[in-house]
mmCIF file of C-alpha atoms in Angstrom:
data_model
loop_
_atom_site.group_PDB
_atom_site.id
_atom_site.type_symbol
_atom_site.label_atom_id
_atom_site.label_comp_id
_atom_site.label_asym_id
_atom_site.label_seq_id
_atom_site.Cartn_x
_atom_site.Cartn_y
_atom_site.Cartn_z
ATOM 1 C CA MET M 1 -12.907 8.882 -18.419
ATOM 2 C CA ALA M 2 -14.070 8.047 -14.700
ATOM 3 C CA ARG M 3 -14.577 10.171 -11.467
ATOM 4 C CA ILE M 4 -12.579 8.467 -9.065
ATOM 5 C CA LEU M 5 -12.237 8.965 -5.513
ATOM 6 C CA ILE M 6 -8.842 7.766 -3.314
ATOM 7 C CA THR M 7 -8.957 7.674 0.610
ATOM 8 C CA GLY M 8 -5.525 8.099 1.873
ATOM 9 C CA ALA M 9 -4.283 9.564 -1.432
ATOM 10 C CA HIS M 10 -1.720 11.362 0.490
ATOM 11 C CA GLY M 11 -0.036 8.671 1.136
ATOM 12 C CA PHE M 12 3.147 6.406 -0.594
ATOM 13 C CA ILE M 13 0.747 4.240 -2.739
ATOM 14 C CA GLY M 14 -2.129 6.753 -2.832
ATOM 15 C CA ARG M 15 0.136 9.379 -4.702
ATOM 16 C CA HIS M 16 1.431 7.028 -7.190
ATOM 17 C CA LEU M 17 -2.175 5.753 -7.863
ATOM 18 C CA ALA M 18 -3.355 9.352 -8.273
ATOM 19 C CA LYS M 19 -0.904 10.336 -10.814
ATOM 20 C CA SER M 20 -1.296 6.980 -12.685
ATOM 21 C CA LEU M 21 -5.135 7.316 -12.730
ATOM 22 C CA ALA M 22 -5.076 10.824 -13.904
ATOM 23 C CA LEU M 23 -2.062 10.126 -16.617
ATOM 24 C CA ALA M 24 -4.819 7.476 -17.890
ATOM 25 C CA GLY M 25 -7.532 10.545 -18.280
ATOM 26 C CA ASN M 26 -9.835 10.088 -15.288
ATOM 27 C CA VAL M 27 -10.665 12.979 -13.025
ATOM 28 C CA VAL M 28 -9.244 12.063 -9.558
ATOM 29 C CA ILE M 29 -9.851 13.104 -5.968
ATOM 30 C CA GLY M 30 -8.625 12.616 -2.808
ATOM 31 C CA LEU M 31 -9.582 12.297 0.741
ATOM 32 C CA GLY M 32 -7.655 11.639 3.989
ATOM 33 C CA HIS M 33 -5.121 13.118 6.350
ATOM 34 C CA GLY M 34 -2.110 15.550 5.600
ATOM 35 C CA ASN M 35 -1.522 19.010 4.703
ATOM 36 C CA TRP M 36 -1.203 19.406 0.704
ATOM 37 C CA PRO M 37 -1.058 22.763 -1.102
ATOM 38 C CA PRO M 38 -3.284 22.409 -3.997
ATOM 39 C CA LEU M 39 -0.306 22.877 -6.608
ATOM 40 C CA HIS M 40 1.346 19.791 -4.937
ATOM 41 C CA ALA M 41 -1.679 17.834 -4.998
ATOM 42 C CA GLN M 42 -2.441 18.717 -8.699
ATOM 43 C CA ARG M 43 1.303 17.618 -9.720
ATOM 44 C CA TRP M 44 0.269 14.187 -8.404
ATOM 45 C CA GLY M 45 -2.767 14.204 -10.455
ATOM 46 C CA LEU M 46 -5.698 15.319 -8.081
ATOM 47 C CA VAL M 47 -8.073 17.710 -9.031
ATOM 48 C CA TYR M 48 -9.359 18.036 -5.651
ATOM 49 C CA TRP M 49 -7.751 17.333 -2.117
ATOM 50 C CA LEU M 50 -9.702 17.301 1.280
ATOM 51 C CA ASN M 51 -7.530 17.104 4.171
ATOM 52 C CA GLY M 52 -9.981 15.644 6.627
ATOM 53 C CA GLU M 53 -11.648 12.212 8.313
ATOM 54 C CA ILE M 54 -12.980 9.623 6.002
ATOM 55 C CA ASP M 55 -16.506 10.148 7.116
ATOM 56 C CA ILE M 56 -20.101 11.111 5.702
ATOM 57 C CA PRO M 57 -20.223 14.568 6.165
ATOM 58 C CA ASN M 58 -16.866 14.723 3.718
ATOM 59 C CA LEU M 59 -17.648 12.323 1.321
ATOM 60 C CA ARG M 60 -21.200 14.257 1.254
ATOM 61 C CA SER M 61 -19.134 17.608 0.407
ATOM 62 C CA ILE M 62 -17.060 15.694 -2.400
ATOM 63 C CA GLN M 63 -20.261 14.090 -3.946
ATOM 64 C CA LYS M 64 -22.170 17.718 -3.843
ATOM 65 C CA GLN M 65 -18.899 19.149 -5.759
ATOM 66 C CA PHE M 66 -18.243 16.609 -8.244
ATOM 67 C CA GLY M 67 -21.196 14.346 -8.317
ATOM 68 C CA THR M 68 -21.048 10.490 -7.296
ATOM 69 C CA VAL M 69 -17.736 8.961 -8.138
ATOM 70 C CA ASP M 70 -17.465 5.855 -10.311
ATOM 71 C CA ILE M 71 -14.688 4.077 -8.346
ATOM 72 C CA VAL M 72 -13.368 4.676 -5.056
ATOM 73 C CA TYR M 73 -9.994 3.092 -4.043
ATOM 74 C CA HIS M 74 -9.898 2.606 -0.303
ATOM 75 C CA LEU M 75 -6.291 3.027 0.840
ATOM 76 C CA ALA M 76 -6.990 4.754 4.264
ATOM 77 C CA GLY M 77 -5.868 3.124 7.188
ATOM 78 C CA GLY M 78 -3.077 2.186 9.320
ATOM 79 C CA SER M 79 -0.023 1.514 7.097
ATOM 80 C CA SER M 80 2.893 -0.069 9.555
ATOM 81 C CA VAL M 81 3.120 -3.082 11.536
ATOM 82 C CA GLY M 82 4.877 -1.518 14.426
ATOM 83 C CA ALA M 83 2.783 1.513 14.726
ATOM 84 C CA ALA M 84 -0.274 -0.689 15.138
ATOM 85 C CA ILE M 85 1.475 -2.671 17.760
ATOM 86 C CA ALA M 86 2.597 0.575 19.562
ATOM 87 C CA ASN M 87 -1.077 2.351 19.455
ATOM 88 C CA PRO M 88 -3.453 -0.361 18.614
ATOM 89 C CA ARG M 89 -6.754 1.818 19.254
ATOM 90 C CA GLU M 90 -5.351 4.472 16.478
ATOM 91 C CA ASP M 91 -4.685 1.975 14.299
ATOM 92 C CA PHE M 92 -8.235 0.377 14.593
ATOM 93 C CA HIS M 93 -9.882 4.026 13.960
ATOM 94 C CA ARG M 94 -7.726 4.572 10.823
ATOM 95 C CA THR M 95 -8.313 1.093 9.217
ATOM 96 C CA VAL M 96 -11.745 0.157 10.778
ATOM 97 C CA SER M 97 -13.885 3.077 11.703
ATOM 98 C CA SER M 98 -12.860 4.832 8.232
ATOM 99 C CA THR M 99 -14.061 1.889 6.247
ATOM 100 C CA VAL M 100 -17.705 1.662 8.334
ATOM 101 C CA GLU M 101 -17.904 5.453 7.437
ATOM 102 C CA LEU M 102 -16.963 4.894 3.729
ATOM 103 C CA LEU M 103 -19.546 1.763 3.098
ATOM 104 C CA GLU M 104 -22.380 3.708 5.110
ATOM 105 C CA TRP M 105 -21.496 6.268 2.585
ATOM 106 C CA LEU M 106 -21.805 4.214 -0.164
ATOM 107 C CA ARG M 107 -24.676 2.002 0.891
ATOM 108 C CA GLN M 108 -26.798 5.297 1.156
ATOM 109 C CA GLU M 109 -26.037 7.678 -1.386
ATOM 110 C CA ALA M 110 -23.491 5.911 -3.529
ATOM 111 C CA SER M 111 -24.650 2.281 -4.404
ATOM 112 C CA LYS M 112 -23.575 2.109 -7.684
ATOM 113 C CA SER M 113 -20.218 3.142 -7.316
ATOM 114 C CA ILE M 114 -17.209 0.293 -7.379
ATOM 115 C CA LEU M 115 -14.945 -0.128 -4.207
ATOM 116 C CA VAL M 116 -11.393 -1.525 -4.593
ATOM 117 C CA ALA M 117 -10.617 -1.828 -1.030
ATOM 118 C CA VAL M 118 -6.438 -2.158 -0.368
ATOM 119 C CA SER M 119 -5.748 -4.480 2.255
ATOM 120 C CA SER M 120 -2.285 -6.322 2.960
ATOM 121 C CA ALA M 121 -0.832 -9.574 3.190
ATOM 122 C CA ALA M 122 -0.486 -9.248 6.733
ATOM 123 C CA VAL M 123 -4.320 -10.938 7.133
ATOM 124 C CA TYR M 124 -2.588 -14.215 6.293
ATOM 125 C CA GLY M 125 -0.377 -14.256 9.092
ATOM 126 C CA ALA M 126 2.443 -16.540 10.034
ATOM 127 C CA GLY M 127 3.490 -20.405 9.407
ATOM 128 C CA HIS M 128 3.166 -20.367 5.334
ATOM 129 C CA ILE M 129 5.740 -22.119 3.398
ATOM 130 C CA GLY M 130 6.050 -21.218 -0.109
ATOM 131 C CA GLN M 131 3.168 -19.152 -2.293
ATOM 132 C CA ILE M 132 -0.015 -18.152 -0.361
ATOM 133 C CA ALA M 133 -3.347 -18.370 -2.333
ATOM 134 C CA GLU M 134 -6.354 -16.014 -1.890
ATOM 135 C CA THR M 135 -8.147 -19.215 -0.446
ATOM 136 C CA ALA M 136 -5.844 -19.768 2.460
ATOM 137 C CA ARG M 137 -7.367 -19.022 5.778
ATOM 138 C CA PRO M 138 -6.531 -15.489 7.337
ATOM 139 C CA ASN M 139 -4.596 -15.821 10.559
ATOM 140 C CA PRO M 140 -3.229 -12.412 11.452
ATOM 141 C CA PHE M 141 -1.040 -12.005 14.195
ATOM 142 C CA SER M 142 -0.156 -8.328 14.542
ATOM 143 C CA PRO M 143 -3.071 -5.524 15.428
ATOM 144 C CA TYR M 144 -2.541 -4.151 11.593
ATOM 145 C CA GLY M 145 -3.107 -7.696 10.327
ATOM 146 C CA HIS M 146 -6.279 -8.251 12.296
ATOM 147 C CA HIS M 147 -7.720 -4.673 11.682
ATOM 148 C CA LYS M 148 -7.069 -5.458 7.816
ATOM 149 C CA HIS M 149 -8.986 -8.445 8.249
ATOM 150 C CA ILE M 150 -11.806 -6.691 10.092
ATOM 151 C CA MET M 151 -11.564 -4.190 7.029
ATOM 152 C CA GLU M 152 -12.101 -6.788 4.225
ATOM 153 C CA SER M 153 -14.831 -8.499 6.634
ATOM 154 C CA LEU M 154 -16.934 -5.472 6.778
ATOM 155 C CA CYS M 155 -16.422 -4.741 2.937
ATOM 156 C CA ILE M 156 -17.792 -8.352 2.080
ATOM 157 C CA SER M 157 -20.554 -7.993 4.514
ATOM 158 C CA TYR M 158 -21.873 -4.754 2.914
ATOM 159 C CA SER M 159 -21.268 -6.337 -0.400
ATOM 160 C CA GLU M 160 -23.679 -9.304 0.076
ATOM 161 C CA SER M 161 -26.152 -7.280 2.601
ATOM 162 C CA TYR M 162 -26.576 -4.605 0.277
ATOM 163 C CA GLN M 163 -25.260 -5.238 -3.312
ATOM 164 C CA LEU M 164 -22.376 -3.422 -3.118
ATOM 165 C CA LYS M 165 -19.898 -4.320 -6.119
ATOM 166 C CA VAL M 166 -16.439 -4.583 -4.322
ATOM 167 C CA VAL M 167 -13.209 -6.246 -4.873
ATOM 168 C CA ILE M 168 -10.251 -6.637 -2.311
ATOM 169 C CA GLY M 169 -6.470 -6.307 -3.182
ATOM 170 C CA ARG M 170 -3.758 -7.528 -0.931
ATOM 171 C CA LEU M 171 -0.794 -6.201 -1.373
ATOM 172 C CA PHE M 172 2.679 -7.821 -0.303
ATOM 173 C CA SER M 173 6.003 -5.783 0.276
ATOM 174 C CA VAL M 174 5.541 -2.666 -1.661
ATOM 175 C CA TYR M 175 8.736 -0.470 -2.246
ATOM 176 C CA GLY M 176 9.827 2.368 -4.660
ATOM 177 C CA GLU M 177 10.540 6.311 -4.656
ATOM 178 C CA GLY M 178 8.848 8.367 -2.253
ATOM 179 C CA LEU M 179 8.752 5.607 0.485
ATOM 180 C CA ARG M 180 10.103 7.170 3.730
ATOM 181 C CA LYS M 181 9.979 3.992 6.255
ATOM 182 C CA GLN M 182 10.732 0.360 6.441
ATOM 183 C CA LEU M 183 13.621 -1.563 5.301
ATOM 184 C CA LEU M 184 14.624 0.607 2.515
ATOM 185 C CA TRP M 185 14.785 3.946 3.968
ATOM 186 C CA ASP M 186 16.179 2.554 7.190
ATOM 187 C CA VAL M 187 18.768 0.893 5.321
ATOM 188 C CA CYS M 188 19.603 3.992 3.496
ATOM 189 C CA SER M 189 19.505 6.460 6.362
ATOM 190 C CA GLN M 190 22.116 4.083 8.231
ATOM 191 C CA LEU M 191 24.360 4.138 4.969
ATOM 192 C CA GLU M 192 23.786 7.763 4.858
ATOM 193 C CA VAL M 193 25.863 7.987 8.201
ATOM 194 C CA HIS M 194 28.026 4.647 8.472
ATOM 195 C CA PRO M 195 28.476 3.724 4.594
ATOM 196 C CA ASP M 196 30.834 0.997 5.939
ATOM 197 C CA GLN M 197 28.148 -0.917 8.199
ATOM 198 C CA ILE M 198 24.191 -1.673 8.280
ATOM 199 C CA LEU M 199 22.784 -3.116 11.367
ATOM 200 C CA LEU M 200 19.266 -4.472 11.271
ATOM 201 C CA GLY M 201 16.915 -6.697 13.257
ATOM 202 C CA GLY M 202 15.563 -10.289 12.285
ATOM 203 C CA SER M 203 17.796 -12.779 10.656
ATOM 204 C CA GLY M 204 18.014 -11.713 7.220
ATOM 205 C CA ASN M 205 15.809 -14.933 5.897
ATOM 206 C CA GLU M 206 12.974 -13.409 6.094
ATOM 207 C CA LEU M 207 11.149 -14.193 2.565
ATOM 208 C CA ARG M 208 9.257 -11.233 0.891
ATOM 209 C CA ASP M 209 7.199 -10.893 -2.199
ATOM 210 C CA TRP M 210 8.863 -7.436 -3.042
ATOM 211 C CA THR M 211 6.430 -5.581 -5.377
ATOM 212 C CA ALA M 212 7.453 -1.827 -7.325
ATOM 213 C CA VAL M 213 4.887 0.742 -6.503
ATOM 214 C CA THR M 214 4.716 1.447 -10.134
ATOM 215 C CA ASP M 215 3.759 -1.961 -10.817
ATOM 216 C CA VAL M 216 1.443 -2.157 -7.901
ATOM 217 C CA VAL M 217 -0.904 1.043 -8.819
ATOM 218 C CA ARG M 218 -1.289 -0.619 -12.298
ATOM 219 C CA ALA M 219 -2.568 -3.672 -10.941
ATOM 220 C CA LEU M 220 -5.193 -1.858 -8.766
ATOM 221 C CA SER M 221 -6.365 -0.117 -11.998
ATOM 222 C CA PHE M 222 -6.358 -3.558 -13.425
ATOM 223 C CA ILE M 223 -8.503 -5.284 -10.597
ATOM 224 C CA HIS M 224 -11.474 -2.559 -10.357
ATOM 225 C CA THR M 225 -13.146 -4.688 -13.427
ATOM 226 C CA GLU M 226 -13.378 -7.779 -10.856
ATOM 227 C CA ALA M 227 -15.594 -6.050 -8.474
ATOM 228 C CA ASN M 228 -18.712 -7.970 -8.281
ATOM 229 C CA LEU M 229 -21.171 -10.159 -6.344
ATOM 230 C CA PRO M 230 -19.579 -12.021 -4.475
ATOM 231 C CA PRO M 231 -16.699 -9.715 -3.702
ATOM 232 C CA LYS M 232 -13.026 -11.469 -5.049
ATOM 233 C CA VAL M 233 -9.913 -11.225 -3.093
ATOM 234 C CA ILE M 234 -6.908 -10.995 -5.285
ATOM 235 C CA ASN M 235 -3.059 -11.005 -4.094
ATOM 236 C CA ILE M 236 -1.061 -8.047 -5.546
ATOM 237 C CA GLY M 237 2.085 -9.974 -5.731
ATOM 238 C CA THR M 238 4.750 -11.391 -7.927
ATOM 239 C CA GLY M 239 4.864 -14.710 -6.422
ATOM 240 C CA ARG M 240 8.573 -14.667 -6.276
ATOM 241 C CA GLY M 241 10.308 -14.647 -2.437
ATOM 242 C CA THR M 242 13.236 -12.662 -1.915
ATOM 243 C CA ASN M 243 15.163 -12.741 1.750
ATOM 244 C CA VAL M 244 15.832 -9.921 3.300
ATOM 245 C CA ARG M 245 19.504 -10.289 3.080
ATOM 246 C CA THR M 246 19.399 -10.493 -0.414
ATOM 247 C CA ILE M 247 17.576 -7.148 -0.738
ATOM 248 C CA VAL M 248 19.977 -5.174 1.946
ATOM 249 C CA GLU M 249 23.049 -6.316 -0.036
ATOM 250 C CA GLY M 250 21.282 -5.182 -3.384
ATOM 251 C CA VAL M 251 20.802 -1.239 -1.869
ATOM 252 C CA GLY M 252 24.526 -1.730 -0.238
ATOM 253 C CA GLN M 253 25.618 -2.509 -3.778
ATOM 254 C CA ALA M 254 23.774 0.073 -5.025
ATOM 255 C CA TRP M 255 25.093 2.572 -2.641
ATOM 256 C CA ALA M 256 28.723 1.478 -2.772
ATOM 257 C CA ALA M 257 28.505 2.007 -6.983
ATOM 258 C CA ASP M 258 29.378 5.715 -6.085
ATOM 259 C CA THR M 259 31.444 5.223 -2.834
ATOM 260 C CA ASN M 260 33.423 2.089 -3.386
ATOM 261 C CA LEU M 261 32.586 0.796 -0.053
ATOM 262 C CA SER M 262 31.275 -2.163 0.638
ATOM 263 C CA PRO M 263 28.764 -2.198 3.715
ATOM 264 C CA GLU M 264 29.264 -4.821 6.288
ATOM 265 C CA ILE M 265 25.622 -6.529 7.036
ATOM 266 C CA GLU M 266 24.934 -7.586 10.748
ATOM 267 C CA PHE M 267 21.438 -9.045 11.944
ATOM 268 C CA SER M 268 20.484 -9.276 15.400
ATOM 269 C CA GLY M 269 19.024 -12.617 14.921
ATOM 270 C CA LYS M 270 15.835 -11.504 17.020
ATOM 271 C CA ALA M 271 12.776 -11.800 15.262
ATOM 272 C CA ARG M 272 10.699 -8.440 15.104
ATOM 273 C CA ALA M 273 6.958 -8.277 16.746
ATOM 274 C CA GLY M 274 4.615 -9.159 14.233
ATOM 275 C CA ASP M 275 6.958 -10.286 11.511
ATOM 276 C CA PRO M 276 5.934 -13.356 9.848
ATOM 277 C CA GLN M 277 8.714 -15.787 8.403
ATOM 278 C CA SER M 278 7.325 -15.761 4.789
ATOM 279 C CA LEU M 279 4.947 -13.841 2.715
ATOM 280 C CA ILE M 280 4.943 -14.519 -0.691
ATOM 281 C CA ALA M 281 1.854 -14.623 -3.250
ATOM 282 C CA GLN M 282 0.165 -16.942 -5.346
ATOM 283 C CA SER M 283 -0.340 -14.639 -8.099
ATOM 284 C CA ASP M 284 -2.703 -16.768 -10.607
ATOM 285 C CA GLN M 285 -5.621 -14.637 -10.627
ATOM 286 C CA LEU M 286 -3.698 -11.503 -11.248
ATOM 287 C CA ALA M 287 -1.970 -13.241 -14.130
ATOM 288 C CA ALA M 288 -5.491 -14.388 -15.539
ATOM 289 C CA LEU M 289 -6.559 -10.946 -15.956
ATOM 290 C CA GLY M 290 -3.486 -10.144 -18.242
ATOM 291 C CA PHE M 291 -1.515 -8.347 -15.820
ATOM 292 C CA GLU M 292 2.635 -8.521 -16.340
ATOM 293 C CA TRP M 293 4.945 -7.499 -13.907
ATOM 294 C CA GLN M 294 7.677 -5.123 -15.432
ATOM 295 C CA LYS M 295 9.922 -3.678 -12.857
ATOM 296 C CA ASP M 296 13.108 -5.758 -12.197
ATOM 297 C CA LEU M 297 13.808 -5.913 -8.497
ATOM 298 C CA MET M 298 17.515 -4.859 -8.427
ATOM 299 C CA GLU M 299 16.807 -2.221 -10.850
ATOM 300 C CA GLY M 300 14.005 -0.837 -8.470
ATOM 301 C CA LEU M 301 16.437 -0.968 -5.622
ATOM 302 C CA ALA M 302 18.962 1.226 -7.558
ATOM 303 C CA ASP M 303 16.291 3.656 -8.418
ATOM 304 C CA TYR M 304 15.125 3.912 -4.547
ATOM 305 C CA VAL M 305 18.949 4.557 -3.814
ATOM 306 C CA ARG M 306 18.963 7.178 -6.239
ATOM 307 C CA TRP M 307 15.914 8.682 -5.128
ATOM 308 C CA PHE M 308 16.772 8.725 -1.427
ATOM 309 C CA ARG M 309 20.201 10.463 -2.281
ATOM 310 C CA SER M 310 18.352 13.279 -4.418
ATOM 311 C CA GLU M 311 16.076 13.821 -1.225
ATOM 312 C CA SER M 312 19.087 14.031 0.915
ATOM 313 C CA GLY M 313 20.723 16.487 -0.886
ATOM 314 C CA ALA M 314 17.407 18.655 -0.896
ATOM 315 C CA ARG M 315 17.550 18.121 2.856
ATOM 316 C CA SER M 316 21.142 19.283 3.346
#
């Protein structure tokens, strides 16, 4: 049993990670933004949730109550390319400033704790064909990607300078129940109003490495054992690319299973700001740890549609 702190535990991935780690018998504490009644937080596996900034006073408060944690999963930060483009200063604060505070606390008061820094494939940027290895030169071209890259650089710097044990996990296109933004949410929201038509930006040919959140949190629990000096970067991706049109068609088919309506899908052809053509992981390092992806993509899309409809019924 380990004592684990998750920054950003109130978010989509953070909630699933907290529940997974708690079910494995760990004591899980959360810190970040969001009003979360204690009973609700407990349902997601947290023994304690602190709604506040990722800063040294709050980290000290948690340490005083629960002792020094064994592992920190750092998920706090910006989570949207679009939001970062609209407000880069806020995204910088959420991603970069919070990381500095966390690293300073680790350096001064919890130097034996393991840090799993959760980053994004957005650091790779555009211009890639096929699978992207962790050794590929980062080339972000959105504020979101740049800020994640700065976050990674800070973690590597502190590890090298102060011997902190760090591993960096780069996430690709994570989806699953509870995701209330991005492509799947947008498609289902359109189908709820107009079940015969879907209108989207881009070309539909954009390739992404789609990863189910249930698998992603298992992968994150695998990679903490790789935290060491020098820090290792590990892609959290399947190594398989699926274009956006195929994903939208899969959602449409799952939706039409109950309505017998086959939606017409239309793309504007206009690329969205900060949106690379292809982001697919080379997943050799993760596979070498013995990790296997379990969730079938089309099954996962159908599960998402069922979840969305259950949420829609609860809202109405």
